[in-house]
CSV table of C-alpha atoms in Angstrom, one decimal:
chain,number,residue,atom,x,y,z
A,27,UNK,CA,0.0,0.0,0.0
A,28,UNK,CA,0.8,3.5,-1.1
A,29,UNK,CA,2.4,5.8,2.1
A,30,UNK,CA,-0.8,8.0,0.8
A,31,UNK,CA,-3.2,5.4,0.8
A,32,UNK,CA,-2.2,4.3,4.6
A,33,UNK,CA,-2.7,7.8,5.6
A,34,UNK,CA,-5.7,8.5,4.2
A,35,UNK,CA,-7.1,4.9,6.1
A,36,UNK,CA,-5.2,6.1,9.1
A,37,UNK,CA,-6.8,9.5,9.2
A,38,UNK,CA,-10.5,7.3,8.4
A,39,UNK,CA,-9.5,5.0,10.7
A,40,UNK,CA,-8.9,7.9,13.6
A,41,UNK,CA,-12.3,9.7,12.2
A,42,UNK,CA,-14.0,6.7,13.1
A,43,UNK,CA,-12.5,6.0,16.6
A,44,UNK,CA,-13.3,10.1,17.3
A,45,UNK,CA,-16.9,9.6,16.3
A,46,UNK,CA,-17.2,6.4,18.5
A,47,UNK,CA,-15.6,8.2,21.6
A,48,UNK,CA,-17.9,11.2,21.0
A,49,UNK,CA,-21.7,10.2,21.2
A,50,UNK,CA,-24.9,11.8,22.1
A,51,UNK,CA,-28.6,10.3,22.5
A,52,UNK,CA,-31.5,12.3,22.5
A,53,UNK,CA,-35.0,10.5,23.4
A,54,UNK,CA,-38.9,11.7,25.2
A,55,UNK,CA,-38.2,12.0,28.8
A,56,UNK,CA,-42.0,12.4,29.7
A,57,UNK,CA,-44.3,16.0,30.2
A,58,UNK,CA,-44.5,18.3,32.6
A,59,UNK,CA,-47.7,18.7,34.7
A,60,UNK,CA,-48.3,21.3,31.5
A,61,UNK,CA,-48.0,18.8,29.0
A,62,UNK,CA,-44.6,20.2,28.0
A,63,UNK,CA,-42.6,17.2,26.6
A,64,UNK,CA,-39.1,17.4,28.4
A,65,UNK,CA,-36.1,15.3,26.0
A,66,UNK,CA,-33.0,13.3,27.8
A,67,UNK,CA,-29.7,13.3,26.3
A,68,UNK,CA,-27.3,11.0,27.2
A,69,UNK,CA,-23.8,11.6,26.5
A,70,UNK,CA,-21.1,8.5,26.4
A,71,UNK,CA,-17.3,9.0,26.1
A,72,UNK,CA,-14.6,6.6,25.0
A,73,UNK,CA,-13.8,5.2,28.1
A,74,UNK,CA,-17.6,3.9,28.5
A,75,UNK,CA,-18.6,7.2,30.9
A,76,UNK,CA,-21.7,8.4,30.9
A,77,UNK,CA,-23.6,11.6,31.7
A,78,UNK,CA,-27.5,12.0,31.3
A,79,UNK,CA,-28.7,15.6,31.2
A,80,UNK,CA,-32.7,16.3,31.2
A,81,UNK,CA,-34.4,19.5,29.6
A,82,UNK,CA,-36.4,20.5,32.1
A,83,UNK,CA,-34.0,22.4,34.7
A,84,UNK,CA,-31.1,22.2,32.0
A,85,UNK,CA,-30.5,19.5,34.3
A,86,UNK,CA,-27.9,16.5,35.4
A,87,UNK,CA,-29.9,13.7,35.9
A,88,UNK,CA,-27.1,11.1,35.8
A,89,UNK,CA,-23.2,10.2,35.7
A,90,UNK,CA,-22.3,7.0,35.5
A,91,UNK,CA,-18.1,6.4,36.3
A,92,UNK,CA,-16.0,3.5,37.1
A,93,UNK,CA,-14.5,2.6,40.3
A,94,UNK,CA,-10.9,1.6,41.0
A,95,UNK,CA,-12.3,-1.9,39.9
A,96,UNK,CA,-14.0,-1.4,36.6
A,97,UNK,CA,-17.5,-1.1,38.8
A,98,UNK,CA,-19.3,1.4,37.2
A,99,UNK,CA,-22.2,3.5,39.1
A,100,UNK,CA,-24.6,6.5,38.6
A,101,UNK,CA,-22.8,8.7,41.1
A,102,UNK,CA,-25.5,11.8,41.2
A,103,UNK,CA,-28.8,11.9,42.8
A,104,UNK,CA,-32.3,12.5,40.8
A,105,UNK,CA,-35.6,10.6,39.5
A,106,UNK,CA,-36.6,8.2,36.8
A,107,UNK,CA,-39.1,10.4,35.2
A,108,UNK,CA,-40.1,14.2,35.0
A,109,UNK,CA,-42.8,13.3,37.6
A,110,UNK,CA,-40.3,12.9,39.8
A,111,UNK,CA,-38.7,16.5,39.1
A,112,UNK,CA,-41.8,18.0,39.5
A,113,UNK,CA,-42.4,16.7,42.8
A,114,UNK,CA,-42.0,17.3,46.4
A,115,UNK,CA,-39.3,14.7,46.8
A,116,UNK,CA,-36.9,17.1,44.4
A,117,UNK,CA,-34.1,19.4,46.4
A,118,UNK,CA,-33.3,20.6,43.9
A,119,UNK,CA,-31.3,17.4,42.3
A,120,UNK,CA,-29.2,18.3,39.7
A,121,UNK,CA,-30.6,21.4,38.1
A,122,UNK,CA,-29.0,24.5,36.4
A,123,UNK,CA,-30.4,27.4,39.5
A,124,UNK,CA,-31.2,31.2,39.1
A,125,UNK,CA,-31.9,33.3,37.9
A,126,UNK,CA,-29.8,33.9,42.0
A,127,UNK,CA,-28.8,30.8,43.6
A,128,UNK,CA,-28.3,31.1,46.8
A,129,UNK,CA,-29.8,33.2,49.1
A,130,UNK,CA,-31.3,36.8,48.8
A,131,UNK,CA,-32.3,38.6,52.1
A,132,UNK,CA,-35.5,39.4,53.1
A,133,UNK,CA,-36.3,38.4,49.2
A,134,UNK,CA,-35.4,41.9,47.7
A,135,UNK,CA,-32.8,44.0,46.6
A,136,UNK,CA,-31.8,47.7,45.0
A,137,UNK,CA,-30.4,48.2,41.8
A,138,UNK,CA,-29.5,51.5,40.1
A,139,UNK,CA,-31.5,53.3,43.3
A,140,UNK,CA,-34.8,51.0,42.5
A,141,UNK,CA,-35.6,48.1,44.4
A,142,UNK,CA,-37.2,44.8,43.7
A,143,UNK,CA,-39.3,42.0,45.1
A,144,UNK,CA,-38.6,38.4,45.0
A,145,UNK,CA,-40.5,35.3,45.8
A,146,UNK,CA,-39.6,34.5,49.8
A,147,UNK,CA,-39.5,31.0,49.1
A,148,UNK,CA,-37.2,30.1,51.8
A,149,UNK,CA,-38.8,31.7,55.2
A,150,UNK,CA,-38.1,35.6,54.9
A,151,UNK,CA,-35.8,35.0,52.3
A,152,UNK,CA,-35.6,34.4,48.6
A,153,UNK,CA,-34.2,30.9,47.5
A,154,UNK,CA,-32.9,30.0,44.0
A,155,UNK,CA,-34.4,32.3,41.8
A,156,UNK,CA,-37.7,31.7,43.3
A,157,UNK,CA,-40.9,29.9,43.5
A,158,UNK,CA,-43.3,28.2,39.8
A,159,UNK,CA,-41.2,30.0,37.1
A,160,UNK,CA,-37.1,29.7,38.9
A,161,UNK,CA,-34.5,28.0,36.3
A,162,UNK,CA,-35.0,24.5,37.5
A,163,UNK,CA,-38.8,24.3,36.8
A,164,UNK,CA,-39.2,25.7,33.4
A,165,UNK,CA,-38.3,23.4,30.0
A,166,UNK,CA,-35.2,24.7,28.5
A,167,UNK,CA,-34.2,24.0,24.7
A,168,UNK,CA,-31.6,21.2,23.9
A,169,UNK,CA,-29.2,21.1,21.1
A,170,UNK,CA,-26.9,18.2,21.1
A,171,UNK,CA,-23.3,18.0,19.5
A,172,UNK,CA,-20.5,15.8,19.2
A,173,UNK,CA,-17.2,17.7,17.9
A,174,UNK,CA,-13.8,17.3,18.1
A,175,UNK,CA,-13.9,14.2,20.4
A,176,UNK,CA,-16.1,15.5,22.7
A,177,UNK,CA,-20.2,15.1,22.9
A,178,UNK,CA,-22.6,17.7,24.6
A,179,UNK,CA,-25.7,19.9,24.6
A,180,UNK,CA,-26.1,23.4,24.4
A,181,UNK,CA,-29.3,24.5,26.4
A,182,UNK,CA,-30.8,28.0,25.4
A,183,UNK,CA,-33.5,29.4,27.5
A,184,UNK,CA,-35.2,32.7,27.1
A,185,UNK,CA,-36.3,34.3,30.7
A,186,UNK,CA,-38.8,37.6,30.0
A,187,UNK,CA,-38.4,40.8,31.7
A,188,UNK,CA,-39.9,40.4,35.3
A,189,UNK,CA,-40.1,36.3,35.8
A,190,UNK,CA,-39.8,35.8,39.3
A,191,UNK,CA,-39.5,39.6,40.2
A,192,UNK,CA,-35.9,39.9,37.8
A,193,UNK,CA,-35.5,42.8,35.6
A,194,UNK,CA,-34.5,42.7,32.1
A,195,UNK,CA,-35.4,40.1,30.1
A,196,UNK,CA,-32.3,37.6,30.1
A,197,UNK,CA,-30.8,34.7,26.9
A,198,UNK,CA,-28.9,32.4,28.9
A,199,UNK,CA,-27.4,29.1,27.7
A,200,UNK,CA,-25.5,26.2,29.5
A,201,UNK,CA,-23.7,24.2,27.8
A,202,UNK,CA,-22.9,20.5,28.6
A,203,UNK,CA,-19.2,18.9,27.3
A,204,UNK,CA,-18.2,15.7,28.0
A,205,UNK,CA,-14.2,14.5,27.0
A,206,UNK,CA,-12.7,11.6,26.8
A,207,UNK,CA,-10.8,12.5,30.1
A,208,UNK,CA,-14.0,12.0,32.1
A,209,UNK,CA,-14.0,15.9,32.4
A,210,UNK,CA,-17.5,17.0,32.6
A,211,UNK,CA,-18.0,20.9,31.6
A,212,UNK,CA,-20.1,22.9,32.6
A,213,UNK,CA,-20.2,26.6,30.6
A,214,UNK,CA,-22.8,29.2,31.7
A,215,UNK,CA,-23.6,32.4,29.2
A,216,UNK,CA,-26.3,35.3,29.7
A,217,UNK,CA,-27.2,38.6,28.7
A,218,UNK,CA,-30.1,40.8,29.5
A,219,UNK,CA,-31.3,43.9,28.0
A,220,UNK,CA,-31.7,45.6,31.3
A,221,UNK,CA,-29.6,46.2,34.4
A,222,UNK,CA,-29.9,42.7,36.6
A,223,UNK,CA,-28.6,40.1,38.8
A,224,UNK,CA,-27.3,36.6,38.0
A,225,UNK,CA,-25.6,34.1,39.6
A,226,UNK,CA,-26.1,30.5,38.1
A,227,UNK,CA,-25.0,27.1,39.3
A,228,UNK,CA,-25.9,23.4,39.1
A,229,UNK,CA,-27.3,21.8,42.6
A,230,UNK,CA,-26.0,18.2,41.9
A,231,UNK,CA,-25.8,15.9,44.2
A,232,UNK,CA,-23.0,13.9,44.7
A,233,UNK,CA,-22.4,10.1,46.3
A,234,UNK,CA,-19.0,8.9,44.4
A,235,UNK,CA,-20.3,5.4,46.1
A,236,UNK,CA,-23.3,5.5,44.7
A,237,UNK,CA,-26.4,6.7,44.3
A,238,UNK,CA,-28.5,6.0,47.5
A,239,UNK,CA,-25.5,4.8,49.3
A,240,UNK,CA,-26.3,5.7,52.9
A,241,UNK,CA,-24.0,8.3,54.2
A,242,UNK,CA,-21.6,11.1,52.4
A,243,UNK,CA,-19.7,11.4,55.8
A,244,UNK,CA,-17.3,8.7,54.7
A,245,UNK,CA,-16.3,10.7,51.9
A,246,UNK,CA,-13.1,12.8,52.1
A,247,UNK,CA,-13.1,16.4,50.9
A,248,UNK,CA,-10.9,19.1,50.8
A,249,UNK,CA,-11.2,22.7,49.9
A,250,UNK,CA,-9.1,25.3,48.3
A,251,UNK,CA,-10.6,28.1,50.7
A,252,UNK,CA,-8.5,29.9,53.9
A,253,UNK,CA,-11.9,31.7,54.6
A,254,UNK,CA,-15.7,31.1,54.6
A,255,UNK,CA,-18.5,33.7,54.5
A,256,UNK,CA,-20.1,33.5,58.0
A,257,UNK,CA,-24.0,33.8,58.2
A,258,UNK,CA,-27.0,34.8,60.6
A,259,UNK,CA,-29.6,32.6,61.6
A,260,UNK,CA,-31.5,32.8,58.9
A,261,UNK,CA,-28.5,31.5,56.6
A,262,UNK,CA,-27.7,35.1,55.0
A,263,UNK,CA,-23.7,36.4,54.5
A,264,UNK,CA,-23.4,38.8,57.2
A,265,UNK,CA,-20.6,40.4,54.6
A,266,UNK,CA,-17.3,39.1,56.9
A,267,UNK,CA,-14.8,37.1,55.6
A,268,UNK,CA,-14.0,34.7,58.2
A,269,UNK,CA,-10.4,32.1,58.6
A,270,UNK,CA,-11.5,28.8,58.6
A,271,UNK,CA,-8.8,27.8,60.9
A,272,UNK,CA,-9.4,26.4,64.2
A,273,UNK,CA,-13.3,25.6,62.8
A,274,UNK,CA,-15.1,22.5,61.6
A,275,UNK,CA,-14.9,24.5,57.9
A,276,UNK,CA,-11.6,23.8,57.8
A,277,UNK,CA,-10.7,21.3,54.7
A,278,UNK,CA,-7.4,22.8,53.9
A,279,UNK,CA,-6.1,19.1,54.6
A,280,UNK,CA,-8.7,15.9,53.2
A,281,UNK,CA,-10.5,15.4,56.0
A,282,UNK,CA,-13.8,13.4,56.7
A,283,UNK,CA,-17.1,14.9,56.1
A,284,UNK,CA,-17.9,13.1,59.4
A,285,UNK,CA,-15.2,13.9,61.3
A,286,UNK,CA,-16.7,17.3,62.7
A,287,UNK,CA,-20.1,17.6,61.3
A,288,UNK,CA,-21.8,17.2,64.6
A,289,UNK,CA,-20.4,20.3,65.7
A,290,UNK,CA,-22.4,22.3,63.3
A,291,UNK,CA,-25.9,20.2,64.1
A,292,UNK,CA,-27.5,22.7,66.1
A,293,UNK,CA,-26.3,25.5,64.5
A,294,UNK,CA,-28.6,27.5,61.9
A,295,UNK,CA,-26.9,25.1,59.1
A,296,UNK,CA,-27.8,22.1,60.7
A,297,UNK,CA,-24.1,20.8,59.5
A,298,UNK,CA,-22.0,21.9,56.3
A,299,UNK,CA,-24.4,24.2,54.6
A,300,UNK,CA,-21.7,26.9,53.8
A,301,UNK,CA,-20.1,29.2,51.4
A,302,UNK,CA,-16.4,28.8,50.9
A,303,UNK,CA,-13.6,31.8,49.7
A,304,UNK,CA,-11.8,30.0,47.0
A,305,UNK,CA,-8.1,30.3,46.7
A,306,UNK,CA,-7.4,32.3,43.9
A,307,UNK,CA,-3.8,33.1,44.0
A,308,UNK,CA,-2.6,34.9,41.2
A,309,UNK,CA,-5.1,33.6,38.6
A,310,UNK,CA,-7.1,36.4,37.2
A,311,UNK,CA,-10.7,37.1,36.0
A,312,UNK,CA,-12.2,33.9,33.9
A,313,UNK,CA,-9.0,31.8,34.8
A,314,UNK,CA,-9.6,28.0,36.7
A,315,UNK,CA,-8.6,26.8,39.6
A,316,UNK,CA,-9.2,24.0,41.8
A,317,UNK,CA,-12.0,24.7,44.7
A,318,UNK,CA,-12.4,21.1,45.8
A,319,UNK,CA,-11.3,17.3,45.6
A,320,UNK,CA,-13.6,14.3,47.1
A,321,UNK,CA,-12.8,10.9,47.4
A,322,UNK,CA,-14.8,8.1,48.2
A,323,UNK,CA,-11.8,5.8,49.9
A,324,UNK,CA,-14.3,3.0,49.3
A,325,UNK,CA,-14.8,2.7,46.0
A,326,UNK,CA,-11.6,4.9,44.9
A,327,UNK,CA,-14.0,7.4,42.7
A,328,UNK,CA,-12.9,11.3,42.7
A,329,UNK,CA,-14.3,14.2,42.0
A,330,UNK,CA,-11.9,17.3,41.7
A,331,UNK,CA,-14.0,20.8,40.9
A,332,UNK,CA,-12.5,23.3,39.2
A,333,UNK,CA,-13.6,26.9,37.9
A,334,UNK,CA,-13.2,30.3,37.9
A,335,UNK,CA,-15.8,31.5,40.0
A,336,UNK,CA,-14.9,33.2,43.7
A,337,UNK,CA,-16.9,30.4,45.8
A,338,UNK,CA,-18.1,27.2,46.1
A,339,UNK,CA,-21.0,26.3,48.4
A,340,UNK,CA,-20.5,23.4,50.1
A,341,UNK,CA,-23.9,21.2,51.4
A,342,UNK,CA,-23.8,18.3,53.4
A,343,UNK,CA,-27.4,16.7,52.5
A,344,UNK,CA,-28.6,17.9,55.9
A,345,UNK,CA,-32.2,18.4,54.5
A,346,UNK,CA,-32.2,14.8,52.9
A,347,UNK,CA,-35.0,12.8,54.1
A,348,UNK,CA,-35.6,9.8,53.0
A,349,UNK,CA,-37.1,10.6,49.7
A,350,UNK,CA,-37.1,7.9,47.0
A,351,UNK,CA,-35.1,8.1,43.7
A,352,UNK,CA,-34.0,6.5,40.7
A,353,UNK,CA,-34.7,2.7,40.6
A,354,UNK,CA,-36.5,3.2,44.0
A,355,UNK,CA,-32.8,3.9,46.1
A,356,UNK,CA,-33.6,6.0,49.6
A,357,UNK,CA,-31.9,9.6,49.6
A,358,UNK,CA,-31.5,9.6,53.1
A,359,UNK,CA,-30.5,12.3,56.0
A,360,UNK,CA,-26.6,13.4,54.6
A,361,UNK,CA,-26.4,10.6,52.0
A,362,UNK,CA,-25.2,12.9,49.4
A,363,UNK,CA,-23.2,16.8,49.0
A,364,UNK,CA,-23.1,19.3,46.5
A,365,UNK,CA,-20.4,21.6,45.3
A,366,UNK,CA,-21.7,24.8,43.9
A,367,UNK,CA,-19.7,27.2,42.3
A,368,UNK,CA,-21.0,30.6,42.5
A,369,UNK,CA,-20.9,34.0,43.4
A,370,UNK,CA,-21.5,34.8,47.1
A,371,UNK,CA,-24.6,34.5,48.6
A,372,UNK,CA,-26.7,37.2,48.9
A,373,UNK,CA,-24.3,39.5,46.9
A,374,UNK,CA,-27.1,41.8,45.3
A,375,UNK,CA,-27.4,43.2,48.7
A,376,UNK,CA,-23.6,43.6,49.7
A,377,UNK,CA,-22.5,45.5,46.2
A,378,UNK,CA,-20.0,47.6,47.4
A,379,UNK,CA,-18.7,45.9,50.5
A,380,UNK,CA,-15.0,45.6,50.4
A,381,UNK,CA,-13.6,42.2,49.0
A,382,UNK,CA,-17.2,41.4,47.7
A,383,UNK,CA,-18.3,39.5,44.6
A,384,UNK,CA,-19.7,42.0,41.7
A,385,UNK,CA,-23.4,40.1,40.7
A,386,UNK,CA,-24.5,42.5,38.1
A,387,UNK,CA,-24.9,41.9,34.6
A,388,UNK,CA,-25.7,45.1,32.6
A,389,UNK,CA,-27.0,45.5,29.0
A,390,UNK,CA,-23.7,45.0,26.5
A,391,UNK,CA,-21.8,42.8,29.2
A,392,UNK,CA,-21.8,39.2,29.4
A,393,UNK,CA,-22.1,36.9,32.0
A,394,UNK,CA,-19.7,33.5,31.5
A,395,UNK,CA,-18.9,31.2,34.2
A,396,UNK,CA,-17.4,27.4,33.6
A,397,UNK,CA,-17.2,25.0,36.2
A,398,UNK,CA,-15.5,21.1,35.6
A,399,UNK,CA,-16.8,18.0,37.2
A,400,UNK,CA,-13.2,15.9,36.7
A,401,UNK,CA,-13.7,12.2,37.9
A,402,UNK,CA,-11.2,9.6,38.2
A,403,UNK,CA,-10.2,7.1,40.5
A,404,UNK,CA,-7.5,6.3,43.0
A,405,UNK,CA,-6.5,2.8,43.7
């Protein structure tokens, strides 16, 4: 054979091994209580990783890894159906949150001298983005790709001026890239034809044994954060900056989600409920950096989060209770934790406070934020 003709079957040969490592699925994933249709995507990389995404909430409904064995399991929380979603067994599980998530005191703010109302879905306060019409509850559009080795789906979703008390009507996307490192990325765009707020995340939840294994406390974690934001007893940032030194929040060092979580039980949290100061260093605006590594020492699965946000929230499952999931499994009482990348809580109402994140998106600005879900495993 011609040197040619064995690079053109090489190159064919390499087209065909890229297209196999990058594949997406799209099928009906049931209605809403609306009669919406909501569509699943599922996205599969070379190495036999999975992700599972769901319309409705531009949501992660599923990531199936390996352990240090070969053993692979669904590692993230969530249901078998929209019906599931829509019901009062979801915290949350796994959705793209706004148009604020987090916390907003006393559910209002002031923006440009005028001030605005929210939903106080959360006692006094406003939680999320809000209460029928917040990020996670309305059907977003889905438009799946595989490129370059990767696979994915690009999410576009069209909030109107006013939804949920917001000014400014705001085009977001998130987009959904899977590699064949067993990187999952996360990329969040928006721009809004008014002055507003944003600050979105995903509220996965995490169990690297397992979905509806029973505890996360065995899990190891550790933090890239010297200082937390403290908060009252309603769960708002009192604007400090607080060392995490000599206190339960400190994961400098992997340490046991176990091994001091009773110390915050009767406090407002009710255990790790808390937004973390991430380590910047010298990395500037829209650069990554770690925030967080977790191991599960029994299985040997990992999760390292990286982004280049200012925080990460880190939750502890306390409000788990019992509710029943995928294939039946019990979501039980700090079974599972999320790692949220964000700005800080309640930010719309500290603008101007020294050291504090900037929330606000104005007409002709962009809002980007990327966050990685890396898993791997350590023997």
């Amino acid at each position: 054979m011609r040197r040619s003709a064995m690079l053109l079957v090489s190159l064919a040969l390499g087209l065909c091994a890229q297209t196999v490592s990058a594949k997406v699925t799209e099928s009906d994933f049931g209605k809403t209580k609306a009669g919406v249709e909501v569509k699943k995507f599922e996205l599969t990389n070379k190495n036999g990783m999975k992700v599972r995404l769901s319309s409705r909430g531009a949501a992660l409904i599923g990531v199936d890894v390996p352990d240090r064995d070969g053993n692979v399991a669904d590692v993230v929380f969530g249901f078998d159906d929209v019906a599931g979603y829509e019901s009062d067994a979801n915290d949350y599980f796994g959705c793209t949150t706004g148009r604020y998530a987090n916390r907003i005191a006393k559910a209002k703010f002031t923006l440009d001298g005028k001030e605005y109302k929210l939903a106080a879905n959360n006692g006094v306060n406003h939680l999320h983005g809000g209460k029928t019409e917040s990020l996670d509850k309305v059907v977003w559009t889905g438009a799946p790709f595989e490129k370059d080795g990767v696979s994915g789906v690009k999410f576009s979703y069209t909030s109107p001026d006013g939804q949920e008390g917001y000014p400014g009507k705001q085009d977001m996307t998130v987009t959904f890239t899977l590699n064949d490192k067993n990187e999952l990325k996360i990329d969040y765009s928006a721009k809004s034809d008014k002055p507003t707020v944003i600050n979105l995340t995903n509220h996965a939840y995490f169990n690297l044994g397992g979905a509806g294994s029973p505890t996360i406390n065995d899990h190891v974690l550790k933090l890239n954060a010297d200082k937390y934001t403290p908060v009252d007893d309603t769960l708002i940032t009192t604007g400090e900056k607080a060392p995490v030194e000599g206190t339960p929040l400190d994961f400098r060092t992997p340490t046991a989600i176990g091994k001091r979580v009773d110390e915050l039980t009767k406090t407002s949290a009710l255990g790790y409920d808390h937004n973390f100061v991430i380590n910047r260093g010298d990395a500037g605006e829209g650069e990554l950096v770690e925030a967080a590594k977790l191991v599960d020492p029994k299985s040997g699965r990992t999760l390292t989060v990286i982004t280049d946000q200012p925080g990460i929230q880190f939750y502890g499952g306390n409000f788990l209770k019992g509710n029943r999931g995928k294939g039946g499994k019990t979501y039980g009482h700090r079974s599972a934790c999320c790692l949220e990348t964000q700005v800080f809580p309640d930010s719309p109402n500290k603008q101007g406070l020294e050291g504090w994140t900037d929330c606000v998106l104005r007409p002709g600005d962009e809002y980007k934020h990327t966050c990685i879900y890396a898993f791997g495993v350590e023997k």
